[in-house]
């Protein structure tokens, strides 16, 4: 893969950091972006080409794209839209501000970045666009409504974009992980504390149990895999001559995708309530 260039968002930890290191080892020129300057500096210290990119900020998106294209001579072979976080909380407790913040990162900024890259790939005659979705882009869990909504919307945009880019040489792929070891729960807990007034909510008992799960050390769910499991699918999506439209990762994603097709809604809802914790410890 010598000479291939990829931009990855959300590389401060977890899937993004793993993908950046793994693809660099395979010969890709990797631009590993992160929101916080300290994370950018740490990635640079590892020997990665890293620069700041905040998906909530259009100026930051434009500046990062311009810098990358300047360094590569107006070339970008692949984009891995990985940057995202989860806003926990019952739907009735989500403010407009909480929903807006969730969508600014997980959807609006992601698509704004993608739309800046598509013309580059059109001029090149091809490219790969990967969206990191989730099992929660397929089914809903209680107390994850904002994140679920953002991932359902992301799946819809990616599916539509794939249809619109047929014949351009640009392939669009969805990566759909279930539970993966990362800092996701830490970031979700911070967002929850920032936006949810648990003390006045009818869900306050469930929130106490939810916080315990978010703060739990180690894997929080069965079948949790390391981020290398996602990297394996990312490599296939980037390097296969015939990439797939979807790449499920972990047993829960395969399981819930199948159950969604086979079960009536009432039966599936009962399973999703249990799988989502229903607020229990």
PDB file of C-alpha atoms in Angstrom:
ATOM      1  CA  UNK A   1       0.000   0.000   0.000  1.00  0.00           C
ATOM      2  CA  UNK A   2       2.986   2.315  -0.420  1.00  0.00           C
ATOM      3  CA  UNK A   3       1.882   5.799  -1.385  1.00  0.00           C
ATOM      4  CA  UNK A   4      -1.790   5.390  -0.412  1.00  0.00           C
ATOM      5  CA  UNK A   5      -3.040   8.303   1.698  1.00  0.00           C
ATOM      6  CA  UNK A   6      -5.778   8.126   4.352  1.00  0.00           C
ATOM      7  CA  UNK A   7      -7.339  10.628   6.731  1.00  0.00           C
ATOM      8  CA  UNK A   8      -8.738   9.201   9.979  1.00  0.00           C
ATOM      9  CA  UNK A   9     -10.802  11.168  12.495  1.00  0.00           C
ATOM     10  CA  UNK A  10     -11.040  10.473  16.220  1.00  0.00           C
ATOM     11  CA  UNK A  11      -7.548   9.046  16.701  1.00  0.00           C
ATOM     12  CA  UNK A  12      -7.020   9.991  20.343  1.00  0.00           C
ATOM     13  CA  UNK A  13      -7.651   6.388  21.462  1.00  0.00           C
ATOM     14  CA  UNK A  14      -9.490   3.169  20.697  1.00  0.00           C
ATOM     15  CA  UNK A  15     -10.444   2.324  17.142  1.00  0.00           C
ATOM     16  CA  UNK A  16      -8.990   5.469  15.575  1.00  0.00           C
ATOM     17  CA  UNK A  17      -5.581   5.111  17.220  1.00  0.00           C
ATOM     18  CA  UNK A  18      -5.454   1.393  16.411  1.00  0.00           C
ATOM     19  CA  UNK A  19      -6.395   2.009  12.766  1.00  0.00           C
ATOM     20  CA  UNK A  20      -3.784   4.753  12.408  1.00  0.00           C
ATOM     21  CA  UNK A  21      -0.982   2.554  13.752  1.00  0.00           C
ATOM     22  CA  UNK A  22      -2.101  -0.549  11.872  1.00  0.00           C
ATOM     23  CA  UNK A  23      -2.450   1.167   8.505  1.00  0.00           C
ATOM     24  CA  UNK A  24       0.870   2.972   8.869  1.00  0.00           C
ATOM     25  CA  UNK A  25       2.494  -0.416   9.469  1.00  0.00           C
ATOM     26  CA  UNK A  26       0.968  -1.590   6.167  1.00  0.00           C
ATOM     27  CA  UNK A  27       2.566   1.257   4.225  1.00  0.00           C
ATOM     28  CA  UNK A  28      -0.261   3.793   4.183  1.00  0.00           C
ATOM     29  CA  UNK A  29       0.491   7.462   4.654  1.00  0.00           C
ATOM     30  CA  UNK A  30      -1.798   8.122   7.601  1.00  0.00           C
ATOM     31  CA  UNK A  31      -3.077  11.494   8.752  1.00  0.00           C
ATOM     32  CA  UNK A  32      -4.318  10.798  12.256  1.00  0.00           C
ATOM     33  CA  UNK A  33      -6.497  13.644  13.498  1.00  0.00           C
ATOM     34  CA  UNK A  34      -7.789  14.431  16.972  1.00  0.00           C
ATOM     35  CA  UNK A  35      -9.667  17.268  18.635  1.00  0.00           C
ATOM     36  CA  UNK A  36      -7.384  17.957  21.591  1.00  0.00           C
ATOM     37  CA  UNK A  37      -3.882  19.445  21.051  1.00  0.00           C
ATOM     38  CA  UNK A  38      -2.433  17.125  23.701  1.00  0.00           C
ATOM     39  CA  UNK A  39      -3.631  14.084  21.763  1.00  0.00           C
ATOM     40  CA  UNK A  40      -2.209  15.482  18.524  1.00  0.00           C
ATOM     41  CA  UNK A  41       1.155  15.999  20.224  1.00  0.00           C
ATOM     42  CA  UNK A  42       1.121  12.447  21.609  1.00  0.00           C
ATOM     43  CA  UNK A  43       0.331  10.958  18.203  1.00  0.00           C
ATOM     44  CA  UNK A  44       3.131  13.007  16.637  1.00  0.00           C
ATOM     45  CA  UNK A  45       5.507  11.734  19.320  1.00  0.00           C
ATOM     46  CA  UNK A  46       4.619   8.188  18.194  1.00  0.00           C
ATOM     47  CA  UNK A  47       5.778   9.063  14.692  1.00  0.00           C
ATOM     48  CA  UNK A  48       2.338   9.560  13.150  1.00  0.00           C
ATOM     49  CA  UNK A  49       1.444  12.514  10.964  1.00  0.00           C
ATOM     50  CA  UNK A  50      -1.177  14.143  13.159  1.00  0.00           C
ATOM     51  CA  UNK A  51      -3.039  17.432  13.137  1.00  0.00           C
ATOM     52  CA  UNK A  52      -6.064  18.921  14.904  1.00  0.00           C
ATOM     53  CA  UNK A  53      -9.547  18.408  13.524  1.00  0.00           C
ATOM     54  CA  UNK A  54     -12.686  19.273  15.483  1.00  0.00           C
ATOM     55  CA  UNK A  55     -15.805  17.946  13.741  1.00  0.00           C
ATOM     56  CA  UNK A  56     -17.928  20.576  15.508  1.00  0.00           C
ATOM     57  CA  UNK A  57     -16.009  23.395  13.829  1.00  0.00           C
ATOM     58  CA  UNK A  58     -16.228  24.070  10.066  1.00  0.00           C
ATOM     59  CA  UNK A  59     -13.069  26.181  10.122  1.00  0.00           C
ATOM     60  CA  UNK A  60     -11.168  23.325  11.758  1.00  0.00           C
ATOM     61  CA  UNK A  61     -12.431  20.878   9.129  1.00  0.00           C
ATOM     62  CA  UNK A  62     -11.438  23.148   6.244  1.00  0.00           C
ATOM     63  CA  UNK A  63      -8.022  23.875   7.752  1.00  0.00           C
ATOM     64  CA  UNK A  64      -7.228  20.190   8.281  1.00  0.00           C
ATOM     65  CA  UNK A  65      -8.277  19.223   4.744  1.00  0.00           C
ATOM     66  CA  UNK A  66      -6.275  22.082   3.229  1.00  0.00           C
ATOM     67  CA  UNK A  67      -3.167  21.122   5.221  1.00  0.00           C
ATOM     68  CA  UNK A  68      -3.404  17.453   4.246  1.00  0.00           C
ATOM     69  CA  UNK A  69      -3.929  18.200   0.552  1.00  0.00           C
ATOM     70  CA  UNK A  70      -1.009  20.632   0.626  1.00  0.00           C
ATOM     71  CA  UNK A  71       1.250  17.932   2.078  1.00  0.00           C
ATOM     72  CA  UNK A  72       0.113  15.264  -0.393  1.00  0.00           C
ATOM     73  CA  UNK A  73      -0.080  17.292  -3.579  1.00  0.00           C
ATOM     74  CA  UNK A  74      -3.894  17.301  -3.638  1.00  0.00           C
ATOM     75  CA  UNK A  75      -4.262  13.564  -3.116  1.00  0.00           C
ATOM     76  CA  UNK A  76      -6.361  11.557  -0.673  1.00  0.00           C
ATOM     77  CA  UNK A  77      -7.154   7.910  -1.354  1.00  0.00           C
ATOM     78  CA  UNK A  78      -9.301   7.139   1.668  1.00  0.00           C
ATOM     79  CA  UNK A  79     -11.270   8.684   4.511  1.00  0.00           C
ATOM     80  CA  UNK A  80     -12.184   6.803   7.695  1.00  0.00           C
ATOM     81  CA  UNK A  81     -14.932   8.715   9.508  1.00  0.00           C
ATOM     82  CA  UNK A  82     -14.328   7.371  12.994  1.00  0.00           C
ATOM     83  CA  UNK A  83     -14.710  10.415  15.267  1.00  0.00           C
ATOM     84  CA  UNK A  84     -17.827  10.180  17.465  1.00  0.00           C
ATOM     85  CA  UNK A  85     -19.036   9.956  21.052  1.00  0.00           C
ATOM     86  CA  UNK A  86     -22.150   8.729  22.864  1.00  0.00           C
ATOM     87  CA  UNK A  87     -24.621  10.968  24.689  1.00  0.00           C
ATOM     88  CA  UNK A  88     -26.310   8.856  27.352  1.00  0.00           C
ATOM     89  CA  UNK A  89     -29.723   9.708  28.774  1.00  0.00           C
ATOM     90  CA  UNK A  90     -33.439   8.991  28.422  1.00  0.00           C
ATOM     91  CA  UNK A  91     -34.996  10.548  25.343  1.00  0.00           C
ATOM     92  CA  UNK A  92     -37.382  12.677  27.433  1.00  0.00           C
ATOM     93  CA  UNK A  93     -34.402  14.188  29.272  1.00  0.00           C
ATOM     94  CA  UNK A  94     -32.460  15.170  26.145  1.00  0.00           C
ATOM     95  CA  UNK A  95     -32.354  18.893  25.558  1.00  0.00           C
ATOM     96  CA  UNK A  96     -32.086  20.458  22.135  1.00  0.00           C
ATOM     97  CA  UNK A  97     -28.514  21.436  23.055  1.00  0.00           C
ATOM     98  CA  UNK A  98     -27.616  17.833  23.918  1.00  0.00           C
ATOM     99  CA  UNK A  99     -29.063  16.510  20.661  1.00  0.00           C
ATOM    100  CA  UNK A 100     -27.441  19.254  18.622  1.00  0.00           C
ATOM    101  CA  UNK A 101     -24.032  18.579  20.167  1.00  0.00           C
ATOM    102  CA  UNK A 102     -24.394  14.860  19.476  1.00  0.00           C
ATOM    103  CA  UNK A 103     -25.314  15.406  15.838  1.00  0.00           C
ATOM    104  CA  UNK A 104     -22.703  18.111  15.258  1.00  0.00           C
ATOM    105  CA  UNK A 105     -19.939  15.570  15.838  1.00  0.00           C
ATOM    106  CA  UNK A 106     -21.480  12.253  14.837  1.00  0.00           C
ATOM    107  CA  UNK A 107     -23.307  13.425  11.710  1.00  0.00           C
ATOM    108  CA  UNK A 108     -23.046  17.051  10.580  1.00  0.00           C
ATOM    109  CA  UNK A 109     -19.290  17.451  10.941  1.00  0.00           C
ATOM    110  CA  UNK A 110     -18.657  13.973   9.610  1.00  0.00           C
ATOM    111  CA  UNK A 111     -20.649  14.632   6.459  1.00  0.00           C
ATOM    112  CA  UNK A 112     -19.207  18.121   6.008  1.00  0.00           C
ATOM    113  CA  UNK A 113     -15.738  16.596   6.041  1.00  0.00           C
ATOM    114  CA  UNK A 114     -16.807  13.840   3.640  1.00  0.00           C
ATOM    115  CA  UNK A 115     -18.283  16.352   1.213  1.00  0.00           C
ATOM    116  CA  UNK A 116     -14.967  18.209   1.107  1.00  0.00           C
ATOM    117  CA  UNK A 117     -13.139  14.995   0.236  1.00  0.00           C
ATOM    118  CA  UNK A 118     -15.473  13.675  -2.477  1.00  0.00           C
ATOM    119  CA  UNK A 119     -14.351  16.234  -5.150  1.00  0.00           C
ATOM    120  CA  UNK A 120     -10.727  15.203  -4.538  1.00  0.00           C
ATOM    121  CA  UNK A 121     -11.624  11.551  -5.079  1.00  0.00           C
ATOM    122  CA  UNK A 122     -13.659  12.397  -8.176  1.00  0.00           C
ATOM    123  CA  UNK A 123     -10.612  14.100  -9.725  1.00  0.00           C
ATOM    124  CA  UNK A 124      -8.509  11.045  -8.907  1.00  0.00           C
ATOM    125  CA  UNK A 125     -11.065   8.671 -10.397  1.00  0.00           C
ATOM    126  CA  UNK A 126     -11.689   6.778  -7.173  1.00  0.00           C
ATOM    127  CA  UNK A 127     -11.291   6.397  -3.444  1.00  0.00           C
ATOM    128  CA  UNK A 128     -12.693   4.763  -0.315  1.00  0.00           C
ATOM    129  CA  UNK A 129     -15.013   6.404   2.236  1.00  0.00           C
ATOM    130  CA  UNK A 130     -15.549   4.453   5.447  1.00  0.00           C
ATOM    131  CA  UNK A 131     -18.090   5.395   8.113  1.00  0.00           C
ATOM    132  CA  UNK A 132     -17.715   3.910  11.572  1.00  0.00           C
ATOM    133  CA  UNK A 133     -21.300   3.193  12.557  1.00  0.00           C
ATOM    134  CA  UNK A 134     -22.436   0.834  15.321  1.00  0.00           C
ATOM    135  CA  UNK A 135     -24.732  -2.015  16.224  1.00  0.00           C
ATOM    136  CA  UNK A 136     -26.813   0.912  17.530  1.00  0.00           C
ATOM    137  CA  UNK A 137     -27.153   2.073  13.946  1.00  0.00           C
ATOM    138  CA  UNK A 138     -29.237  -1.080  13.441  1.00  0.00           C
ATOM    139  CA  UNK A 139     -31.225  -1.411  16.680  1.00  0.00           C
ATOM    140  CA  UNK A 140     -32.068   0.809  19.656  1.00  0.00           C
ATOM    141  CA  UNK A 141     -31.067   0.356  23.302  1.00  0.00           C
ATOM    142  CA  UNK A 142     -32.738   2.261  26.143  1.00  0.00           C
ATOM    143  CA  UNK A 143     -30.921   5.368  27.420  1.00  0.00           C
ATOM    144  CA  UNK A 144     -28.856   5.692  24.232  1.00  0.00           C
ATOM    145  CA  UNK A 145     -31.408   7.621  22.169  1.00  0.00           C
ATOM    146  CA  UNK A 146     -29.208  10.500  21.013  1.00  0.00           C
ATOM    147  CA  UNK A 147     -26.398   8.167  19.926  1.00  0.00           C
ATOM    148  CA  UNK A 148     -28.849   5.716  18.313  1.00  0.00           C
ATOM    149  CA  UNK A 149     -30.481   8.553  16.353  1.00  0.00           C
ATOM    150  CA  UNK A 150     -27.117   9.851  15.120  1.00  0.00           C
ATOM    151  CA  UNK A 151     -26.014   6.393  13.959  1.00  0.00           C
ATOM    152  CA  UNK A 152     -29.343   5.582  12.295  1.00  0.00           C
ATOM    153  CA  UNK A 153     -28.978   8.882  10.415  1.00  0.00           C
ATOM    154  CA  UNK A 154     -25.360   8.107   9.527  1.00  0.00           C
ATOM    155  CA  UNK A 155     -26.386   4.756   8.066  1.00  0.00           C
ATOM    156  CA  UNK A 156     -29.010   6.504   5.934  1.00  0.00           C
ATOM    157  CA  UNK A 157     -26.559   9.061   4.576  1.00  0.00           C
ATOM    158  CA  UNK A 158     -23.951   6.406   3.834  1.00  0.00           C
ATOM    159  CA  UNK A 159     -26.454   4.175   2.038  1.00  0.00           C
ATOM    160  CA  UNK A 160     -27.675   7.092  -0.062  1.00  0.00           C
ATOM    161  CA  UNK A 161     -24.150   8.280  -0.856  1.00  0.00           C
ATOM    162  CA  UNK A 162     -23.192   4.782  -1.974  1.00  0.00           C
ATOM    163  CA  UNK A 163     -26.048   4.815  -4.501  1.00  0.00           C
ATOM    164  CA  UNK A 164     -25.155   8.286  -5.742  1.00  0.00           C
ATOM    165  CA  UNK A 165     -21.465   7.481  -6.284  1.00  0.00           C
ATOM    166  CA  UNK A 166     -21.945   4.366  -8.400  1.00  0.00           C
ATOM    167  CA  UNK A 167     -19.662   4.568 -11.428  1.00  0.00           C
ATOM    168  CA  UNK A 168     -17.245   7.089  -9.912  1.00  0.00           C
ATOM    169  CA  UNK A 169     -14.783   4.563  -8.524  1.00  0.00           C
ATOM    170  CA  UNK A 170     -15.535   5.846  -5.009  1.00  0.00           C
ATOM    171  CA  UNK A 171     -16.653   3.045  -2.682  1.00  0.00           C
ATOM    172  CA  UNK A 172     -18.661   3.768   0.489  1.00  0.00           C
ATOM    173  CA  UNK A 173     -18.516   1.250   3.340  1.00  0.00           C
ATOM    174  CA  UNK A 174     -20.130   1.057   6.776  1.00  0.00           C
ATOM    175  CA  UNK A 175     -18.178  -0.471   9.671  1.00  0.00           C
ATOM    176  CA  UNK A 176     -20.637  -1.668  12.348  1.00  0.00           C
ATOM    177  CA  UNK A 177     -18.925  -2.576  15.637  1.00  0.00           C
ATOM    178  CA  UNK A 178     -20.563  -3.866  18.753  1.00  0.00           C
ATOM    179  CA  UNK A 179     -18.726  -3.553  22.094  1.00  0.00           C
ATOM    180  CA  UNK A 180     -15.065  -2.615  21.598  1.00  0.00           C
ATOM    181  CA  UNK A 181     -12.459  -1.815  24.253  1.00  0.00           C
ATOM    182  CA  UNK A 182     -11.962   1.964  24.171  1.00  0.00           C
ATOM    183  CA  UNK A 183     -12.511   5.190  26.131  1.00  0.00           C
ATOM    184  CA  UNK A 184     -16.075   5.356  24.796  1.00  0.00           C
ATOM    185  CA  UNK A 185     -17.681   4.900  28.223  1.00  0.00           C
ATOM    186  CA  UNK A 186     -15.507   7.616  29.776  1.00  0.00           C
ATOM    187  CA  UNK A 187     -16.564  10.095  27.101  1.00  0.00           C
ATOM    188  CA  UNK A 188     -20.219   9.009  27.364  1.00  0.00           C
ATOM    189  CA  UNK A 189     -20.157   9.564  31.117  1.00  0.00           C
ATOM    190  CA  UNK A 190     -18.720  13.054  30.680  1.00  0.00           C
ATOM    191  CA  UNK A 191     -21.444  13.932  28.153  1.00  0.00           C
ATOM    192  CA  UNK A 192     -24.112  12.512  30.461  1.00  0.00           C
ATOM    193  CA  UNK A 193     -22.886  14.640  33.380  1.00  0.00           C
ATOM    194  CA  UNK A 194     -22.781  17.694  31.139  1.00  0.00           C
ATOM    195  CA  UNK A 195     -26.336  17.484  29.820  1.00  0.00           C
ATOM    196  CA  UNK A 196     -28.591  15.302  32.012  1.00  0.00           C
ATOM    197  CA  UNK A 197     -30.241  16.529  35.229  1.00  0.00           C
ATOM    198  CA  UNK A 198     -30.616  13.149  36.859  1.00  0.00           C
ATOM    199  CA  UNK A 199     -31.854  14.435  40.214  1.00  0.00           C
ATOM    200  CA  UNK A 200     -35.121  15.763  38.739  1.00  0.00           C
ATOM    201  CA  UNK A 201     -35.702  12.962  36.230  1.00  0.00           C
ATOM    202  CA  UNK A 202     -38.278  10.157  36.567  1.00  0.00           C
ATOM    203  CA  UNK A 203     -35.389   7.938  35.404  1.00  0.00           C
ATOM    204  CA  UNK A 204     -33.089   8.837  38.323  1.00  0.00           C
ATOM    205  CA  UNK A 205     -32.970   5.261  39.694  1.00  0.00           C
ATOM    206  CA  UNK A 206     -32.076   3.886  36.282  1.00  0.00           C
ATOM    207  CA  UNK A 207     -29.436   6.587  35.902  1.00  0.00           C
ATOM    208  CA  UNK A 208     -27.699   5.452  39.094  1.00  0.00           C
ATOM    209  CA  UNK A 209     -27.374   1.968  37.634  1.00  0.00           C
ATOM    210  CA  UNK A 210     -26.318   3.357  34.257  1.00  0.00           C
ATOM    211  CA  UNK A 211     -23.557   5.441  35.830  1.00  0.00           C
ATOM    212  CA  UNK A 212     -22.264   2.362  37.612  1.00  0.00           C
ATOM    213  CA  UNK A 213     -21.952   0.605  34.267  1.00  0.00           C
ATOM    214  CA  UNK A 214     -20.267   3.594  32.624  1.00  0.00           C
ATOM    215  CA  UNK A 215     -17.720   3.806  35.445  1.00  0.00           C
ATOM    216  CA  UNK A 216     -17.067   0.070  35.606  1.00  0.00           C
ATOM    217  CA  UNK A 217     -13.509  -0.936  34.815  1.00  0.00           C
ATOM    218  CA  UNK A 218     -12.860  -3.479  32.101  1.00  0.00           C
ATOM    219  CA  UNK A 219     -15.338  -4.810  29.513  1.00  0.00           C
ATOM    220  CA  UNK A 220     -18.895  -3.690  30.240  1.00  0.00           C
ATOM    221  CA  UNK A 221     -20.613  -6.159  27.922  1.00  0.00           C
ATOM    222  CA  UNK A 222     -20.188  -9.768  26.790  1.00  0.00           C
ATOM    223  CA  UNK A 223     -18.339 -10.415  23.540  1.00  0.00           C
ATOM    224  CA  UNK A 224     -16.276  -7.221  23.877  1.00  0.00           C
ATOM    225  CA  UNK A 225     -13.334  -7.260  21.464  1.00  0.00           C
ATOM    226  CA  UNK A 226     -10.146  -5.184  21.174  1.00  0.00           C
ATOM    227  CA  UNK A 227     -10.000  -2.462  18.486  1.00  0.00           C
ATOM    228  CA  UNK A 228      -7.839  -4.742  16.320  1.00  0.00           C
ATOM    229  CA  UNK A 229     -11.068  -6.570  15.422  1.00  0.00           C
ATOM    230  CA  UNK A 230     -12.280  -3.385  13.743  1.00  0.00           C
ATOM    231  CA  UNK A 231      -8.907  -2.805  12.078  1.00  0.00           C
ATOM    232  CA  UNK A 232      -9.235  -6.164  10.297  1.00  0.00           C
ATOM    233  CA  UNK A 233     -12.503  -5.025   8.672  1.00  0.00           C
ATOM    234  CA  UNK A 234     -11.096  -1.584   7.884  1.00  0.00           C
ATOM    235  CA  UNK A 235      -8.185  -3.162   6.028  1.00  0.00           C
ATOM    236  CA  UNK A 236     -10.545  -5.253   3.893  1.00  0.00           C
ATOM    237  CA  UNK A 237     -12.755  -2.237   3.148  1.00  0.00           C
ATOM    238  CA  UNK A 238      -9.716  -0.219   2.067  1.00  0.00           C
ATOM    239  CA  UNK A 239      -7.696  -2.808   0.189  1.00  0.00           C
ATOM    240  CA  UNK A 240     -10.149  -5.301  -1.317  1.00  0.00           C
ATOM    241  CA  UNK A 241     -10.885  -4.759  -5.024  1.00  0.00           C
ATOM    242  CA  UNK A 242     -14.556  -5.406  -4.185  1.00  0.00           C
ATOM    243  CA  UNK A 243     -15.264  -3.944  -0.742  1.00  0.00           C
ATOM    244  CA  UNK A 244     -18.523  -4.765   1.004  1.00  0.00           C
ATOM    245  CA  UNK A 245     -21.201  -2.208   1.776  1.00  0.00           C
ATOM    246  CA  UNK A 246     -21.288  -3.331   5.434  1.00  0.00           C
ATOM    247  CA  UNK A 247     -18.774  -4.859   7.826  1.00  0.00           C
ATOM    248  CA  UNK A 248     -20.332  -6.155  11.058  1.00  0.00           C
ATOM    249  CA  UNK A 249     -17.890  -6.536  13.961  1.00  0.00           C
ATOM    250  CA  UNK A 250     -18.534  -8.602  17.136  1.00  0.00           C
ATOM    251  CA  UNK A 251     -21.202 -11.224  17.869  1.00  0.00           C
ATOM    252  CA  UNK A 252     -23.858  -8.706  19.045  1.00  0.00           C
ATOM    253  CA  UNK A 253     -23.896  -6.921  15.680  1.00  0.00           C
ATOM    254  CA  UNK A 254     -24.436 -10.155  13.765  1.00  0.00           C
ATOM    255  CA  UNK A 255     -27.010 -11.324  16.307  1.00  0.00           C
ATOM    256  CA  UNK A 256     -29.121  -8.170  16.412  1.00  0.00           C
ATOM    257  CA  UNK A 257     -29.011  -7.705  12.637  1.00  0.00           C
ATOM    258  CA  UNK A 258     -30.454 -11.212  12.306  1.00  0.00           C
ATOM    259  CA  UNK A 259     -33.039 -10.807  15.078  1.00  0.00           C
ATOM    260  CA  UNK A 260     -34.230  -7.533  13.554  1.00  0.00           C
ATOM    261  CA  UNK A 261     -35.081  -9.390  10.354  1.00  0.00           C
ATOM    262  CA  UNK A 262     -36.688 -12.416  12.000  1.00  0.00           C
ATOM    263  CA  UNK A 263     -38.567 -11.296  15.108  1.00  0.00           C
ATOM    264  CA  UNK A 264     -41.766  -9.301  15.513  1.00  0.00           C
ATOM    265  CA  UNK A 265     -41.251  -5.879  17.078  1.00  0.00           C
ATOM    266  CA  UNK A 266     -42.653  -6.810  20.495  1.00  0.00           C
ATOM    267  CA  UNK A 267     -40.317  -9.777  20.871  1.00  0.00           C
ATOM    268  CA  UNK A 268     -37.313  -7.806  19.668  1.00  0.00           C
ATOM    269  CA  UNK A 269     -38.136  -4.943  22.058  1.00  0.00           C
ATOM    270  CA  UNK A 270     -38.076  -7.337  25.021  1.00  0.00           C
ATOM    271  CA  UNK A 271     -34.624  -8.579  24.040  1.00  0.00           C
ATOM    272  CA  UNK A 272     -33.303  -5.051  23.449  1.00  0.00           C
ATOM    273  CA  UNK A 273     -34.534  -3.874  26.851  1.00  0.00           C
ATOM    274  CA  UNK A 274     -32.636  -6.676  28.545  1.00  0.00           C
ATOM    275  CA  UNK A 275     -29.536  -6.262  26.408  1.00  0.00           C
ATOM    276  CA  UNK A 276     -29.555  -2.518  27.029  1.00  0.00           C
ATOM    277  CA  UNK A 277     -29.651  -3.015  30.779  1.00  0.00           C
ATOM    278  CA  UNK A 278     -33.073  -1.438  31.424  1.00  0.00           C
ATOM    279  CA  UNK A 279     -31.207   0.695  33.951  1.00  0.00           C
ATOM    280  CA  UNK A 280     -30.243  -2.315  36.092  1.00  0.00           C
ATOM    281  CA  UNK A 281     -26.847  -2.750  37.681  1.00  0.00           C
TER     282      UNK A 281
END
